[in-house]
Coordinates of C-alpha atoms in Angstrom, one line a residue:
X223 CA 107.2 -5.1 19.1
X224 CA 110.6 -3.2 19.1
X225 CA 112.2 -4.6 21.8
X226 CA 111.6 -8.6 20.6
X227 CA 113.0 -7.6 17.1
X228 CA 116.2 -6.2 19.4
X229 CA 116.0 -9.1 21.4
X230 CA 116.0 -11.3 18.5
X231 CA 118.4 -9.0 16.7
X232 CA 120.6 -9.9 19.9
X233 CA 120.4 -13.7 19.6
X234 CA 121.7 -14.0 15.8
X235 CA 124.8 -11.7 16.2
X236 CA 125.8 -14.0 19.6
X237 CA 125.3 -17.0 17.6
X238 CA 127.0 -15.6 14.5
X239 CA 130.0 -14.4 16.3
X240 CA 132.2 -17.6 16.7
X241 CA 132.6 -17.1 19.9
X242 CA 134.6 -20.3 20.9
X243 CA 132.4 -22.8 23.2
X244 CA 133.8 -23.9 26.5
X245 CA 134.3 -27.0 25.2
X246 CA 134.2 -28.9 21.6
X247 CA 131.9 -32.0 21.2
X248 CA 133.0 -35.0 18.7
X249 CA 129.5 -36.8 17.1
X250 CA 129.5 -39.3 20.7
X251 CA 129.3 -36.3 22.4
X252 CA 133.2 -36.9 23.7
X253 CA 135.2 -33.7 24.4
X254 CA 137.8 -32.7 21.4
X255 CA 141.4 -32.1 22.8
X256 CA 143.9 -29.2 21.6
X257 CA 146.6 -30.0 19.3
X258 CA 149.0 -33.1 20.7
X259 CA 152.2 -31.2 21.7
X260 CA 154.3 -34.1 20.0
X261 CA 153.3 -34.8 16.5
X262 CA 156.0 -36.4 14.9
X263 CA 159.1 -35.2 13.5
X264 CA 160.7 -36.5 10.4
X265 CA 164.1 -36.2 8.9
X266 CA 164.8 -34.0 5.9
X267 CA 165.2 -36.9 3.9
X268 CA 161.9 -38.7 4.7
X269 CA 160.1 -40.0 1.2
X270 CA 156.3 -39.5 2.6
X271 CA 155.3 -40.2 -1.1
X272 CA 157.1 -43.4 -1.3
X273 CA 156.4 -44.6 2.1
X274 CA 152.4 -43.6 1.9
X275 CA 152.4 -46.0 -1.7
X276 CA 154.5 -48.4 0.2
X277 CA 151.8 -48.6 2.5
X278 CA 148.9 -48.3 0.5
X279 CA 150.2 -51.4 -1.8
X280 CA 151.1 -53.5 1.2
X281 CA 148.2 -56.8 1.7
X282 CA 148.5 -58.9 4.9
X283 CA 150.0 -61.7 2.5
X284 CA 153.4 -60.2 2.4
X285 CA 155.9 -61.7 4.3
X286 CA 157.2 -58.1 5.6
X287 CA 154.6 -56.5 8.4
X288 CA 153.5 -52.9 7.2
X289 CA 154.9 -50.9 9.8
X290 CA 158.3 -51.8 9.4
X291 CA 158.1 -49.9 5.9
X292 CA 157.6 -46.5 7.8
X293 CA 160.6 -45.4 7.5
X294 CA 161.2 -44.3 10.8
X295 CA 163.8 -45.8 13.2
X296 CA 163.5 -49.5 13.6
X297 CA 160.5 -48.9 11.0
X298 CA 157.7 -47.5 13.4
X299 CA 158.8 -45.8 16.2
X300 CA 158.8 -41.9 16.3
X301 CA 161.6 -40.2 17.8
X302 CA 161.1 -37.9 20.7
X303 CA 161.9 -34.5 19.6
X304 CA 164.0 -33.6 22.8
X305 CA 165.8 -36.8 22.6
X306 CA 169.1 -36.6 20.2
X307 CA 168.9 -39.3 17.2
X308 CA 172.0 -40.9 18.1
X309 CA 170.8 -41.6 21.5
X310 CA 166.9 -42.0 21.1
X311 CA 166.7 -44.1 24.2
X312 CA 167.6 -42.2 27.5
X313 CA 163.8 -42.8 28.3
X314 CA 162.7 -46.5 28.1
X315 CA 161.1 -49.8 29.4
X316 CA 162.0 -48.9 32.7
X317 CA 161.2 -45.3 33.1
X318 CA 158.4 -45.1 35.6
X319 CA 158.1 -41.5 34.5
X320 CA 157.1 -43.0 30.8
X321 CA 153.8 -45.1 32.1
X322 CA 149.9 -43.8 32.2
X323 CA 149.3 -43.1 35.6
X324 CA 146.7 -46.1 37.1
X325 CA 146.8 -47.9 33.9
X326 CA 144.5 -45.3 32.3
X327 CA 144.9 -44.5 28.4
X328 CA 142.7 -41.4 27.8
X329 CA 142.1 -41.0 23.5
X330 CA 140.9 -39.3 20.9
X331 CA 140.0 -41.0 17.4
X332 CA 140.2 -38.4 14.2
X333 CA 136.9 -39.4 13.4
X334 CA 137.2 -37.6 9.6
X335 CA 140.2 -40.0 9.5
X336 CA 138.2 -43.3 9.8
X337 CA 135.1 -44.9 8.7
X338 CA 132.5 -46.3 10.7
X339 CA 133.9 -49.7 10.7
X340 CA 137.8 -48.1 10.6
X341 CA 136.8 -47.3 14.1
X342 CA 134.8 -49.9 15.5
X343 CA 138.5 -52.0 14.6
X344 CA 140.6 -49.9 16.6
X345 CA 138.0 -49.7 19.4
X346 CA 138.2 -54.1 19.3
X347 CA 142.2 -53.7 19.5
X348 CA 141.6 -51.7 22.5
X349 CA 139.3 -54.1 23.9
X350 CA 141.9 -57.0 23.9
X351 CA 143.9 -55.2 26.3
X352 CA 140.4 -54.3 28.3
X353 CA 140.0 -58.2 28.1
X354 CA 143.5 -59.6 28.9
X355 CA 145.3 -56.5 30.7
X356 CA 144.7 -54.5 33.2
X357 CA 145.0 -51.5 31.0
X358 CA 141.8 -49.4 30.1
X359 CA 141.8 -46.8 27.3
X360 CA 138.9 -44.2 27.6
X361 CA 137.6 -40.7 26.1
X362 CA 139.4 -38.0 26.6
X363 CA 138.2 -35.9 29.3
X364 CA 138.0 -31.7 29.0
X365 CA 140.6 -32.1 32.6
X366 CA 143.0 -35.0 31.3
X367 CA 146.6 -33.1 29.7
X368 CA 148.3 -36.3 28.6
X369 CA 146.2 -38.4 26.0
X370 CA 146.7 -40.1 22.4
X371 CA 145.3 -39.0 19.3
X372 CA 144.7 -41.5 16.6
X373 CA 145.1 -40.3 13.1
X374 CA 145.6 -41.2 9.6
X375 CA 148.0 -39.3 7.8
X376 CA 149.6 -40.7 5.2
X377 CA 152.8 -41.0 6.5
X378 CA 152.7 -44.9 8.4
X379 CA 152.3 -46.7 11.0
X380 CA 153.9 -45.2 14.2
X381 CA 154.1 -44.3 17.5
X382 CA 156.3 -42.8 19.9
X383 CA 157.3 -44.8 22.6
X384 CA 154.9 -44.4 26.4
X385 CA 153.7 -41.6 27.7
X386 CA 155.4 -37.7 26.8
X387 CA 152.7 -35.7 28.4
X388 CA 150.5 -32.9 27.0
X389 CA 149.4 -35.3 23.9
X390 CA 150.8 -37.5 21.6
X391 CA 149.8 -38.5 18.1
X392 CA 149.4 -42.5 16.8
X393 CA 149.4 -42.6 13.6
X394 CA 147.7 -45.4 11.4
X395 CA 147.4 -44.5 7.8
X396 CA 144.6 -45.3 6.0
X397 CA 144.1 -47.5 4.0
X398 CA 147.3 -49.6 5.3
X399 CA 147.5 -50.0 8.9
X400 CA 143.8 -50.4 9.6
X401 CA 144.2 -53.8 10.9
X402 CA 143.8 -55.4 14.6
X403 CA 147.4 -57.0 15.0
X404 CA 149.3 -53.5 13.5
X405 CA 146.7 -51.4 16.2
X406 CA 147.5 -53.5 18.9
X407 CA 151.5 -53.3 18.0
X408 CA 151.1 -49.4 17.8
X409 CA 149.7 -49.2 21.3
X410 CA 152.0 -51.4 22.6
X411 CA 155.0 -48.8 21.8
X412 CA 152.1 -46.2 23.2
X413 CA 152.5 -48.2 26.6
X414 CA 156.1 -48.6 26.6
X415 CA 157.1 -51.1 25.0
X416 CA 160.4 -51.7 22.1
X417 CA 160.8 -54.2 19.3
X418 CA 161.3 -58.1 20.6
X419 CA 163.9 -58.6 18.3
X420 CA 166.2 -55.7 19.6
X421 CA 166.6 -57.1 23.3
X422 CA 170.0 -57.2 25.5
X423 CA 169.8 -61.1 25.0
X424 CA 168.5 -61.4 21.9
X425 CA 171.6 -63.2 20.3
X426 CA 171.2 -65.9 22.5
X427 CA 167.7 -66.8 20.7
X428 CA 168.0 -65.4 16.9
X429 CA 170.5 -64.7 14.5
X430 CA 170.5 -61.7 12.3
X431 CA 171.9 -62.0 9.0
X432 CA 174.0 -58.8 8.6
X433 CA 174.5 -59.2 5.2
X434 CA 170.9 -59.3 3.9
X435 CA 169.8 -56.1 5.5
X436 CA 169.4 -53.2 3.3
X437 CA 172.5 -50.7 3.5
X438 CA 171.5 -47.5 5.9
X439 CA 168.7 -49.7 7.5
X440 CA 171.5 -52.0 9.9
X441 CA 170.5 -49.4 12.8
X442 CA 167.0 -50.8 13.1
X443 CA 168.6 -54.5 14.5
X444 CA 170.5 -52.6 17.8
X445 CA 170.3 -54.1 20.5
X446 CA 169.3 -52.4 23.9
X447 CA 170.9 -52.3 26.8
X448 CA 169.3 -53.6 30.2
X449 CA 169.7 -50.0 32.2
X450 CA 167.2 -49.7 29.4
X451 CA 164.3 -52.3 28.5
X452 CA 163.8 -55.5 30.5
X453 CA 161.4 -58.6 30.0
X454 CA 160.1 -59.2 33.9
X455 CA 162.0 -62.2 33.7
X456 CA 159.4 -63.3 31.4
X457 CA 161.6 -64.2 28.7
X458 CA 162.4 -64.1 24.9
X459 CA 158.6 -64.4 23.4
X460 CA 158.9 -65.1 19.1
X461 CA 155.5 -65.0 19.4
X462 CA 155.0 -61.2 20.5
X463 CA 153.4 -58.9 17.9
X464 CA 156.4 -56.6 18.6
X465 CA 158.7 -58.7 17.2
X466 CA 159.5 -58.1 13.6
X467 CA 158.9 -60.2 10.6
X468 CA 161.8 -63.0 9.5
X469 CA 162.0 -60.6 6.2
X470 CA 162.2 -57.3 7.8
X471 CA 164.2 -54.3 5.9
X472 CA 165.3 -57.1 4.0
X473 CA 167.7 -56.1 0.4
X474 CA 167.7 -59.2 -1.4
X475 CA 164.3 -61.0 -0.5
X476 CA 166.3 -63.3 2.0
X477 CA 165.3 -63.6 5.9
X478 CA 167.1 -61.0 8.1
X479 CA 166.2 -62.6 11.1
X480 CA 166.2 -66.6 11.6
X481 CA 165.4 -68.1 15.2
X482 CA 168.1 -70.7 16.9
X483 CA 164.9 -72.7 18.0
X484 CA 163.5 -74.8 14.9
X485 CA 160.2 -75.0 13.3
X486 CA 159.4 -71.6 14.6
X487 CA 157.5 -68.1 13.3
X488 CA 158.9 -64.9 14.3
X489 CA 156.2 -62.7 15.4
X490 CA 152.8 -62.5 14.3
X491 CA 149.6 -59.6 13.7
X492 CA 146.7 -61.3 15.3
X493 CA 146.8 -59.3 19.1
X494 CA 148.6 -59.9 21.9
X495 CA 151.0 -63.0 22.8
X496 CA 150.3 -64.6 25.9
X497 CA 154.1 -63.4 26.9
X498 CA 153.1 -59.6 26.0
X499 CA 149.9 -60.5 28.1
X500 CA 152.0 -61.2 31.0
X501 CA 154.4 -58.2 30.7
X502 CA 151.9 -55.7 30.7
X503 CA 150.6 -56.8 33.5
X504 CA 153.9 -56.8 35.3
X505 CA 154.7 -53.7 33.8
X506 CA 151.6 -51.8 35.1
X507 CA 151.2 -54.1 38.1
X508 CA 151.9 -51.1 40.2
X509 CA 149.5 -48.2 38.6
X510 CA 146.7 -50.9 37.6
X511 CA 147.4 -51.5 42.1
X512 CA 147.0 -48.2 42.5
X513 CA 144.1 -47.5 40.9
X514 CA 141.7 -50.5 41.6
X515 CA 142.7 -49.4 45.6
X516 CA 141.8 -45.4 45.3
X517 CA 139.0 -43.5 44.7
X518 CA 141.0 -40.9 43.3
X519 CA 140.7 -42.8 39.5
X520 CA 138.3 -43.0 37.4
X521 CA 135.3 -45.3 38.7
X522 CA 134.9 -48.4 37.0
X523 CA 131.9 -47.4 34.8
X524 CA 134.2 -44.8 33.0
X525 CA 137.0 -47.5 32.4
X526 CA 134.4 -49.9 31.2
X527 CA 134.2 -51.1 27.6
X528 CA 130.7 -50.1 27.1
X529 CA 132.0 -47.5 25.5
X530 CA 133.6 -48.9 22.8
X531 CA 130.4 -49.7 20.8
X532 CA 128.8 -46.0 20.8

């Protein structure tokens, strides 16, 4: 009888010891990544108090979209901490180096972060761009090193802006930002893309009213250069969900943006445009190429969307 109580003995100090499992499970049985090497850095001057009540008092009927009361530049986007703030954009639109390599998004959801039906939202926002893309998000994988995790701090809605390698944080506080359009305008800087609104030629197709913008907030309406950002010859979309609302960082409750083209609505949060449709796909023709014609991508049952429902 000795040697089974040592045996057994044995088996509770090995599971009692913490020794650290190869790899870490989520409750779908998806592998847990380490920390995201970029998770957001914020000026010294940054209100998170007054920007997480901003957000947590913001309703879908304000004229305003959420994430432009982040407080970050042009309202959402997170600076890369290599990149100096007076020059945020030496990596942009047309970086090559800034896309996910055959299209593939790999992600991790902060479960503790979301409800049941949190998730299942941001797993539908996902699934538009399954539907009309040729973009596929997936788990992350135990081998993949670059990959976004979705959180909920309550600090906005934000994003850096494509791919930074070794992890990246998305941020959608909760409650505030749980909704499709703002999840599907959050990937979109994920992917790549900039703000509508601040393109080379965007004079030729709005007017931004200078004097109505909130003092300290006139940096957010720059325009970018075209060594920068470019639309794929696709064209000026006021439709795009990453264009910003007529009112945005507005001082005096007066439009800050007004188009030249009448009886038109600047932007809109229910998914994609048919125009932001069409420049993913010429943005990503290449990798989604590349990936449908090698077998060295993931095979089409681990891109599928029969994940998304688990």
């Amino acid at each position: 009888m000795a040697p089974i109580r040592i045996i057994l003995l044995f088996a509770v100090i090995s599971i009692s010891s913490g020794l650290p499992a190869k790899s870490h499970r989520g409750s779908h049985g998806h592998s847990i990544p380490p920390a995201p090497r970029f998770n957001g850095v914020f000026d010294h001057d940054h209100n998170h108090e007054e920007i997480a009540n901003n957000i947590k008092s913001w309703s879908p009927n304000n004229i305003q979209n959420v994430w432009e009361l982040s407080g970050l530049y042009e309202g959402d986007i997170m600076i890369h901490p290599d990149s100096p703030m007076d020059s945020p954009w030496k990596n942009g639109l047309l970086d090559a180096t800034a896309r996910w390599p055959g299209g593939v998004v790999p992600y991790f959801i902060q479960e503790d972060d979301f409800d049941r039906d949190q998730i299942k939202l941001i797993k539908e926002a996902m699934q538009e761009y399954h539907e009309r893309t040729c973009l596929r998000f997936r788990p992350y994988k135990d081998t993949d090193d670059d990959y976004v995790t979705i959180q909920a701090k309550d600090s906005g809605c934000w994003s850096l802006v494509g791919r930074h390698g070794h992890g990246q944080v998305l941020n959608l506080q909760n409650p505030g930002c749980i909704h499709h359009g703002v999840v599907v305008h959050e990937l979109m800087h994920a992917l790549g893309f900039y703000h509508q609104q601040s393109a080379a030629n965007r004079d030729e197709w709005v007017t931004i009213h200078w004097e109505n913008i909130k003092l300290g907030k006139e940096h957010n309406f720059n325009k970018y250069d075209n060594r920068t950002v470019t639309d794929y010859g696709i064209g000026y979309d006021y439709k795009s969900v990453m264009h910003y609302s007529s009112h945005a960082f507005s001082k005096n409750g007066e439009p800050t943006i007004t188009p030249k083209k009448e009886k038109v609505q600047l932007g809109q949060r229910d998914g994609l445009s048919k125009k932001d449709v069409a420049k993913v796909q010429a943005m990503y023709k290449e990798q989604c190429d590349g990936r449908n014609s090698s077998h060295s991508f993931e095979s089409s049952e681990e891109i599928s969307i029969e994940w998304l429902f688990d």
